[in-house]
PDB file of C-alpha atoms in Angstrom:
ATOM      1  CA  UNK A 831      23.829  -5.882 -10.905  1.00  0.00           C
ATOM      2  CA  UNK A 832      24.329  -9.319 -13.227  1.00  0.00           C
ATOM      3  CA  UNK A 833      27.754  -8.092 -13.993  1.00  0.00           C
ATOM      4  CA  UNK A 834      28.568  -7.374 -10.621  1.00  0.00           C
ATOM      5  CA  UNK A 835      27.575 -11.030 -10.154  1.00  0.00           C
ATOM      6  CA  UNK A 836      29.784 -12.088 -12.400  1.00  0.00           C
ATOM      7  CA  UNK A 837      32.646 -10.310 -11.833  1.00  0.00           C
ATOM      8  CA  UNK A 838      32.493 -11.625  -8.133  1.00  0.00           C
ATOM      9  CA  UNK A 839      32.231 -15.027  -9.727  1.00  0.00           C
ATOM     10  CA  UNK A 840      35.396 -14.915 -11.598  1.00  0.00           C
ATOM     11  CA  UNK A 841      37.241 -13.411  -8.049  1.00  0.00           C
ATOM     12  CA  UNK A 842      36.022 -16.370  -6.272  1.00  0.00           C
ATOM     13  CA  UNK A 843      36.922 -18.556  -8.446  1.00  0.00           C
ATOM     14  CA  UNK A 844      40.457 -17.145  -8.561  1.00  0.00           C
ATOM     15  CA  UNK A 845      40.552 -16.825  -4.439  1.00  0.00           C
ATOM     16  CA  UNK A 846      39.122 -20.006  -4.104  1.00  0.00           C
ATOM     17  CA  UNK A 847      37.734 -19.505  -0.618  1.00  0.00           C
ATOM     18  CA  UNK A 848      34.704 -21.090   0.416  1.00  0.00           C
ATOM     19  CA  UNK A 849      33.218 -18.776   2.796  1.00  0.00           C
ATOM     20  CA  UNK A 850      33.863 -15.943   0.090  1.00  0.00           C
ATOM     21  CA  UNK A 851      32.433 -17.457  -2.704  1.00  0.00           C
ATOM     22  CA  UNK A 852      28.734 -18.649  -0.230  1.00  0.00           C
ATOM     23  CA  UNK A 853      28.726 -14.959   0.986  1.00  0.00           C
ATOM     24  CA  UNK A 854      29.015 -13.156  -2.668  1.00  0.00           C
ATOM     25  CA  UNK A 855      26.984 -15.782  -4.082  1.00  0.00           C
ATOM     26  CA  UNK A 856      24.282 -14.638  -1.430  1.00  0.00           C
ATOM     27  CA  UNK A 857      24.966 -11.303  -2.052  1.00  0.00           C
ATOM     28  CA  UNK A 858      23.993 -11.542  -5.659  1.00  0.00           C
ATOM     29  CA  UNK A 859      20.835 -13.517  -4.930  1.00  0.00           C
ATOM     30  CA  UNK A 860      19.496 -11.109  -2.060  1.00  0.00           C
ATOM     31  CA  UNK A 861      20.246  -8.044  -5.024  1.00  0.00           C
ATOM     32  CA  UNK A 862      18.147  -9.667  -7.343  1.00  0.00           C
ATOM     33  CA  UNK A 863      15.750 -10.682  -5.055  1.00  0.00           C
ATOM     34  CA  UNK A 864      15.421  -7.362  -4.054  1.00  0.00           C
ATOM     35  CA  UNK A 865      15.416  -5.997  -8.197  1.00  0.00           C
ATOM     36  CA  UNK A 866      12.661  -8.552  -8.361  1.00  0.00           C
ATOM     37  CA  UNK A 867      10.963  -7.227  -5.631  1.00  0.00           C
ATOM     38  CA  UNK A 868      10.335  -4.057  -6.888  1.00  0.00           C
ATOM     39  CA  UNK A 869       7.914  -5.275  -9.840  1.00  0.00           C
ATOM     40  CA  UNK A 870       5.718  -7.976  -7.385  1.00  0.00           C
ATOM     41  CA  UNK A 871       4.261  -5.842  -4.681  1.00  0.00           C
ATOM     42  CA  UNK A 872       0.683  -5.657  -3.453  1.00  0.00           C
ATOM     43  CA  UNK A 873       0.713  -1.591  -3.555  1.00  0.00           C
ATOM     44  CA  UNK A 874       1.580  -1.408  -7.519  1.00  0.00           C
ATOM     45  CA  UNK A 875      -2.102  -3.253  -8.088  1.00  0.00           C
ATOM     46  CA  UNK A 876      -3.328  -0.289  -5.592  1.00  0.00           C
ATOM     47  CA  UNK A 877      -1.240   2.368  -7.515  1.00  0.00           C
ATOM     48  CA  UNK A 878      -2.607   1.259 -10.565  1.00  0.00           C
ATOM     49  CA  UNK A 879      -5.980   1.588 -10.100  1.00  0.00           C
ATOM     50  CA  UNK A 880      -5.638   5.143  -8.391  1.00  0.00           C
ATOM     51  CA  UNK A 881      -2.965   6.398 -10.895  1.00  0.00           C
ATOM     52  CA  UNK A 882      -4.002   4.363 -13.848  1.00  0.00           C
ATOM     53  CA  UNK A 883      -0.363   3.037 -14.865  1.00  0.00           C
ATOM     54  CA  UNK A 884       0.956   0.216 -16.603  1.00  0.00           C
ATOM     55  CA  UNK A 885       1.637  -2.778 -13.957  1.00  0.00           C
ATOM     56  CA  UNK A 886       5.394  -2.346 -14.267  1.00  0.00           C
ATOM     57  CA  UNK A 887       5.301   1.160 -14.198  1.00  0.00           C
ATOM     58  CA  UNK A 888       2.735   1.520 -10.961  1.00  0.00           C
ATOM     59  CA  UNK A 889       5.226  -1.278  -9.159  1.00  0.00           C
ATOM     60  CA  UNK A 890       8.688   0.531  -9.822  1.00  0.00           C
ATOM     61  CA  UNK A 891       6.654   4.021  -8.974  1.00  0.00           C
ATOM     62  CA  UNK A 892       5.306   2.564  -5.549  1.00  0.00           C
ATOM     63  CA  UNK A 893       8.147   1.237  -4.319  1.00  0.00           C
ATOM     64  CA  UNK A 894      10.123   4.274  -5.211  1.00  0.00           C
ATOM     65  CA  UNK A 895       7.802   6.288  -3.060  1.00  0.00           C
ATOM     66  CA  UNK A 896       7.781   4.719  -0.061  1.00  0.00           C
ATOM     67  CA  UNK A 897      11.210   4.140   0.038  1.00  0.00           C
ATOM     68  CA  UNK A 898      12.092   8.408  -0.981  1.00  0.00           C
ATOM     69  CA  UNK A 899       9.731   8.828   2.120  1.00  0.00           C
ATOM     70  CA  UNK A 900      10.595   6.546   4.705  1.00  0.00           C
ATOM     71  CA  UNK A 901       8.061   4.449   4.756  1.00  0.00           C
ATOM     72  CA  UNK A 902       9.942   1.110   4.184  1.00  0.00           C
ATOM     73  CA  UNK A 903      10.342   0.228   7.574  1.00  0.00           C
ATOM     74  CA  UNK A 904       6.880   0.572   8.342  1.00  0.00           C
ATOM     75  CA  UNK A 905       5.390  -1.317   6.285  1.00  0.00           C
ATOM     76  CA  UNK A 906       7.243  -4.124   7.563  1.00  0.00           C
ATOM     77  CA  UNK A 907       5.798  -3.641  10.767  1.00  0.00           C
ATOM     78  CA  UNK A 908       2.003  -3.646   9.520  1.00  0.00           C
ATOM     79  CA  UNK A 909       0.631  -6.103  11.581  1.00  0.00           C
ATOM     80  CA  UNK A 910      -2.687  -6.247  10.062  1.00  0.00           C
ATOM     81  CA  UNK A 911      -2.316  -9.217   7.646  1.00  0.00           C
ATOM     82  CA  UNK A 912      -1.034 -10.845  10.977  1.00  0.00           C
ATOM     83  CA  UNK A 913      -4.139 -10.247  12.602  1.00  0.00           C
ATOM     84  CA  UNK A 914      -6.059 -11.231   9.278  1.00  0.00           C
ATOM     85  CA  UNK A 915      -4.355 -14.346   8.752  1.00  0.00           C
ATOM     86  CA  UNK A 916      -5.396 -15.051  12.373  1.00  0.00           C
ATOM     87  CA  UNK A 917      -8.468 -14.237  12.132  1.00  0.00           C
ATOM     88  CA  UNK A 918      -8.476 -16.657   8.850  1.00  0.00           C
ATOM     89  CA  UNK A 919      -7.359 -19.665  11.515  1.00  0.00           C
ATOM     90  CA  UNK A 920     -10.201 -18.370  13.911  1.00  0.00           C
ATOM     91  CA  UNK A 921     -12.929 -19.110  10.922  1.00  0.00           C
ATOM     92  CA  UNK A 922     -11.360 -22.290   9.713  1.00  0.00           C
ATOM     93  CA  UNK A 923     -11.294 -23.343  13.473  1.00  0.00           C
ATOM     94  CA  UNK A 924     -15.357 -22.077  13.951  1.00  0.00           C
ATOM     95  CA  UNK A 925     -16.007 -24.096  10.661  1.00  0.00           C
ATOM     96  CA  UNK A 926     -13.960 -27.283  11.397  1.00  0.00           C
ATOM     97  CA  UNK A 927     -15.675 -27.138  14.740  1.00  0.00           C
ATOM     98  CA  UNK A 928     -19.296 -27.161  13.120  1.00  0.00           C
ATOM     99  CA  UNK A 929     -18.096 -29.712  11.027  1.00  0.00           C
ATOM    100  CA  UNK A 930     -17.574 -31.888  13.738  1.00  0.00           C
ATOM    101  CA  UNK A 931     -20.557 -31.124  15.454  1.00  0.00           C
ATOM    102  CA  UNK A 932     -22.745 -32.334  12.932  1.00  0.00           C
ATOM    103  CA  UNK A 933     -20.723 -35.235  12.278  1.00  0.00           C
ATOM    104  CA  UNK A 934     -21.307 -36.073  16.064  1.00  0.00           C
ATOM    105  CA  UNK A 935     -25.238 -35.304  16.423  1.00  0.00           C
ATOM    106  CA  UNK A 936     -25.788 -37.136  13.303  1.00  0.00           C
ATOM    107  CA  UNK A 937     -24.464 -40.039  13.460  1.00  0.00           C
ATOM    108  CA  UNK A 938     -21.959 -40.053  10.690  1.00  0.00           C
ATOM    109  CA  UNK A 939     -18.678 -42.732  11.150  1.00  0.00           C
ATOM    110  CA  UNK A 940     -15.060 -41.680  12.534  1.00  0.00           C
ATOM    111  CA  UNK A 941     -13.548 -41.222   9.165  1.00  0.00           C
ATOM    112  CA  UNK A 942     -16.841 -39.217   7.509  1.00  0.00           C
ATOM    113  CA  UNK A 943     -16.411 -37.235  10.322  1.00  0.00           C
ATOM    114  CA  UNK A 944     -12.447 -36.593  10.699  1.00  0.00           C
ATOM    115  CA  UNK A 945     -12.937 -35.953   6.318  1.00  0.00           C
ATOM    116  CA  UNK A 946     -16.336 -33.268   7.497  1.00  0.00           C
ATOM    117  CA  UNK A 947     -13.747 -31.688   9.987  1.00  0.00           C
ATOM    118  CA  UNK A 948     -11.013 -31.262   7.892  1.00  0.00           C
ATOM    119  CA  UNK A 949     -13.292 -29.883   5.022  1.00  0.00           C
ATOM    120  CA  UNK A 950     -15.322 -27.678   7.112  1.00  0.00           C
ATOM    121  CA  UNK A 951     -11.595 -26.018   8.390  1.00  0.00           C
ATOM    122  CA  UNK A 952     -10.534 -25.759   4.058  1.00  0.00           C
ATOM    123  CA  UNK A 953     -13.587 -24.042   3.500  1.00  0.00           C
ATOM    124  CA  UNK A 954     -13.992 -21.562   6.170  1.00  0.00           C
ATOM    125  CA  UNK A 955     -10.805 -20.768   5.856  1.00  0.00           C
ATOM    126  CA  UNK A 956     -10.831 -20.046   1.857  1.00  0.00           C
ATOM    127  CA  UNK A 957     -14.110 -18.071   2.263  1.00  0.00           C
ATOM    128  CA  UNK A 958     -12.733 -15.690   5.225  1.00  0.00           C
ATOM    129  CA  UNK A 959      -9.483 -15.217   2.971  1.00  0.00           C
ATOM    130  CA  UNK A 960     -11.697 -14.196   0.353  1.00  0.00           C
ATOM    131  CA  UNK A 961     -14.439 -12.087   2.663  1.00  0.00           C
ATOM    132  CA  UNK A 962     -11.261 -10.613   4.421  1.00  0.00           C
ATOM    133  CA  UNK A 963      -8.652  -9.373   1.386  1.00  0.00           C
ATOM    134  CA  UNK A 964     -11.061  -6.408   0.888  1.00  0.00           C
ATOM    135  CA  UNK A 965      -9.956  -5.053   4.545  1.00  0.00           C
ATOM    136  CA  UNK A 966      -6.233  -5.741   3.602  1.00  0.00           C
ATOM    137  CA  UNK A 967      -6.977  -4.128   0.316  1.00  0.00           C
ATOM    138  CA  UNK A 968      -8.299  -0.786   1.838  1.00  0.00           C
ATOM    139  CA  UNK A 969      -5.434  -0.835   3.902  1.00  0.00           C
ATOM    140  CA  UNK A 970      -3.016  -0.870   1.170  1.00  0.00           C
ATOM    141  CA  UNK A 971      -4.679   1.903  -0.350  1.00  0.00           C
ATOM    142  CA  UNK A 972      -4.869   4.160   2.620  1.00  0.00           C
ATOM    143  CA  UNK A 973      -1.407   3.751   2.684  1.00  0.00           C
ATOM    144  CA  UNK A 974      -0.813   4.977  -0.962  1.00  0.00           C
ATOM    145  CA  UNK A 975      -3.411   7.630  -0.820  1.00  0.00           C
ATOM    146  CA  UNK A 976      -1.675   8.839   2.091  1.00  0.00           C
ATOM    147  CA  UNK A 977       1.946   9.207   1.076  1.00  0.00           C
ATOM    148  CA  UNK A 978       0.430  10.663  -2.231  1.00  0.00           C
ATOM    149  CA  UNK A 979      -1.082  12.860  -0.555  1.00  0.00           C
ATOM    150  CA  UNK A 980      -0.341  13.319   3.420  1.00  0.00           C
ATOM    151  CA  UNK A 981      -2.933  16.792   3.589  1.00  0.00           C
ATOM    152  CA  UNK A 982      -6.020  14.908   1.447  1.00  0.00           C
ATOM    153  CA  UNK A 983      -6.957  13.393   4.977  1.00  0.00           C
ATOM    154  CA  UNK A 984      -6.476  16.585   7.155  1.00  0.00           C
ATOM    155  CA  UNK A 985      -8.499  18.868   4.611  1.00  0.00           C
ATOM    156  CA  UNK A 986     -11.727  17.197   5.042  1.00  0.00           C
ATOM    157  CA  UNK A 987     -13.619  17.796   8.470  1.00  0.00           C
ATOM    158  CA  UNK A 988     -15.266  14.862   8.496  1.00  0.00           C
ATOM    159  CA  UNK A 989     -12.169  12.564   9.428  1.00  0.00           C
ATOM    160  CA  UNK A 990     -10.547  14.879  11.418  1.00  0.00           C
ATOM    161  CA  UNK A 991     -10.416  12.678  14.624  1.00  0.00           C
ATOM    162  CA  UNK A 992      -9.402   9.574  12.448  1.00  0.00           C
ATOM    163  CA  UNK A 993      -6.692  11.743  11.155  1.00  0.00           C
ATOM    164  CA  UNK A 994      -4.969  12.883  14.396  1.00  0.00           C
ATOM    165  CA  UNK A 995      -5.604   9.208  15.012  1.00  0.00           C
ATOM    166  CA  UNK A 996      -3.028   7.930  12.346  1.00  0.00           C
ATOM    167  CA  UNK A 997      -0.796  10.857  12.327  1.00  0.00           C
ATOM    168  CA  UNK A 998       0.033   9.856  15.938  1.00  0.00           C
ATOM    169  CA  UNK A 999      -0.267   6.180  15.509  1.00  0.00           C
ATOM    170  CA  UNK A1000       1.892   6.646  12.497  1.00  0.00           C
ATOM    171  CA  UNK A1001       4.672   9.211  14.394  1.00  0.00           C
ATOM    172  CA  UNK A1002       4.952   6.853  17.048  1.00  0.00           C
ATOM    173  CA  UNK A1003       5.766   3.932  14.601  1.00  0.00           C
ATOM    174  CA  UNK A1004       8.265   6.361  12.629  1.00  0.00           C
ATOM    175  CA  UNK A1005       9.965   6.783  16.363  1.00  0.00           C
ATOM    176  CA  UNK A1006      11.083   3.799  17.086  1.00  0.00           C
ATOM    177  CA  UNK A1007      13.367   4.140  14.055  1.00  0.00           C
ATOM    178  CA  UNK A1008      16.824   6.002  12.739  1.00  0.00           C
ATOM    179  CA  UNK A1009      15.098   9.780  11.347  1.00  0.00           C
ATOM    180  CA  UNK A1010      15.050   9.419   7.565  1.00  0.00           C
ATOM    181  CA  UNK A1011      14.840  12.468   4.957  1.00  0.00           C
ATOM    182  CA  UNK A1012      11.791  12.579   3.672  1.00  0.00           C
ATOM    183  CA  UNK A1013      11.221  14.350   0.666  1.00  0.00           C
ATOM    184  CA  UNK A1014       7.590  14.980   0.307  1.00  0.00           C
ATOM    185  CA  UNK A1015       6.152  17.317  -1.330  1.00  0.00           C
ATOM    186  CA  UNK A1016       2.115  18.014  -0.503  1.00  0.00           C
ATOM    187  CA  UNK A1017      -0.233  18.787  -3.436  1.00  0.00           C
ATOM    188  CA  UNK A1018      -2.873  21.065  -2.611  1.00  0.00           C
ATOM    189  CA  UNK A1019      -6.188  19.944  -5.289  1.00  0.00           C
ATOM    190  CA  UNK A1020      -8.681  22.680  -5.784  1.00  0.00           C
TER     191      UNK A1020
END
């Protein structure tokens, strides 16, 4: 990919166009941007601690999977760390609000109370990112247990319901783009 880089380098240089040059210039950064990618992602920490890799290893090995099985695209689309990181402004907000409050009933000046505001929004909103990374967490690792795995979920009869749940939830989702290959291959444990 560096070569590549380079070798696009030397044509611009040679063509001399401007618009060239910008648009292989950005083509190099987004394909090592997206090389890089593929070692930082939240899943390999998941992978690693259900597989038992090496951090490299577990990154390269979960991003390989979901993009052999489609599952990209989705995961672009998973709006729950939207609805986290609101409900992270929604604490903050509660907090700055008692903040305020008690500045007000007791008494305290404009600026002790603007600086009890603004603390009381820091803090409730560092201690519902911490309290709330666990959900995000489990989430992450349904997702890798399930492409590991897609008939772990249906075997037990417990989850059942929560199972025809997510295979429809996740079908629709898979719908709404092109039909990929997928190339999974179930493993039945006994």
């Amino acid at each position: 990919e560096i070569s590549a880089c380079l070798v696009g380098s030397e044509m611009c240089i040679r063509d001399s166009s401007i618009q060239i040059c910008i648009l292989r210039a950005l083509s190099c950064f987004l394909g090592l941007l997206d090389r890089i990618i593929v070692y930082f992602n939240r899943y390999a920490l998941c992978f690693v601690a259900i597989h038992n890799y090496d951090f490299l290893r577990a990154s390269q090995s979960a991003s390989m999977m979901f993009r052999e099985r489609g599952w990209s695209m989705l995961l672009n689309d998973d709006i729950i760390d939207m609805v986290l990181n609101v409900g992270h402004v929604i604490i903050g907000t509660v907090s700055m609000t008692v903040g305020y409050i008690y500045g007000r009933l007791t008494g305290l000046s404009h600026a002790y109370t603007v600086l009890l505001t603004v603390f009381g929004f820091a803090v409730g909103y560092l201690i519902s990112i911490v309290a709330l990374s666990t959900i995000s967490s489990a989430v992450a690792t349904v997702y890798l247990c399930y492409l590991d795995d897609p008939l772990a979920l249906q075997v037990s009869l417990i989850v059942d319901p929560i199972y025809d749940s997510f295979l429809f939830s996740v079908a629709f989702s898979l719908s709404r783009y092109p039909i990929q290959t997928c190339t999974c291959r179930s493993r039945r444990r006994g």
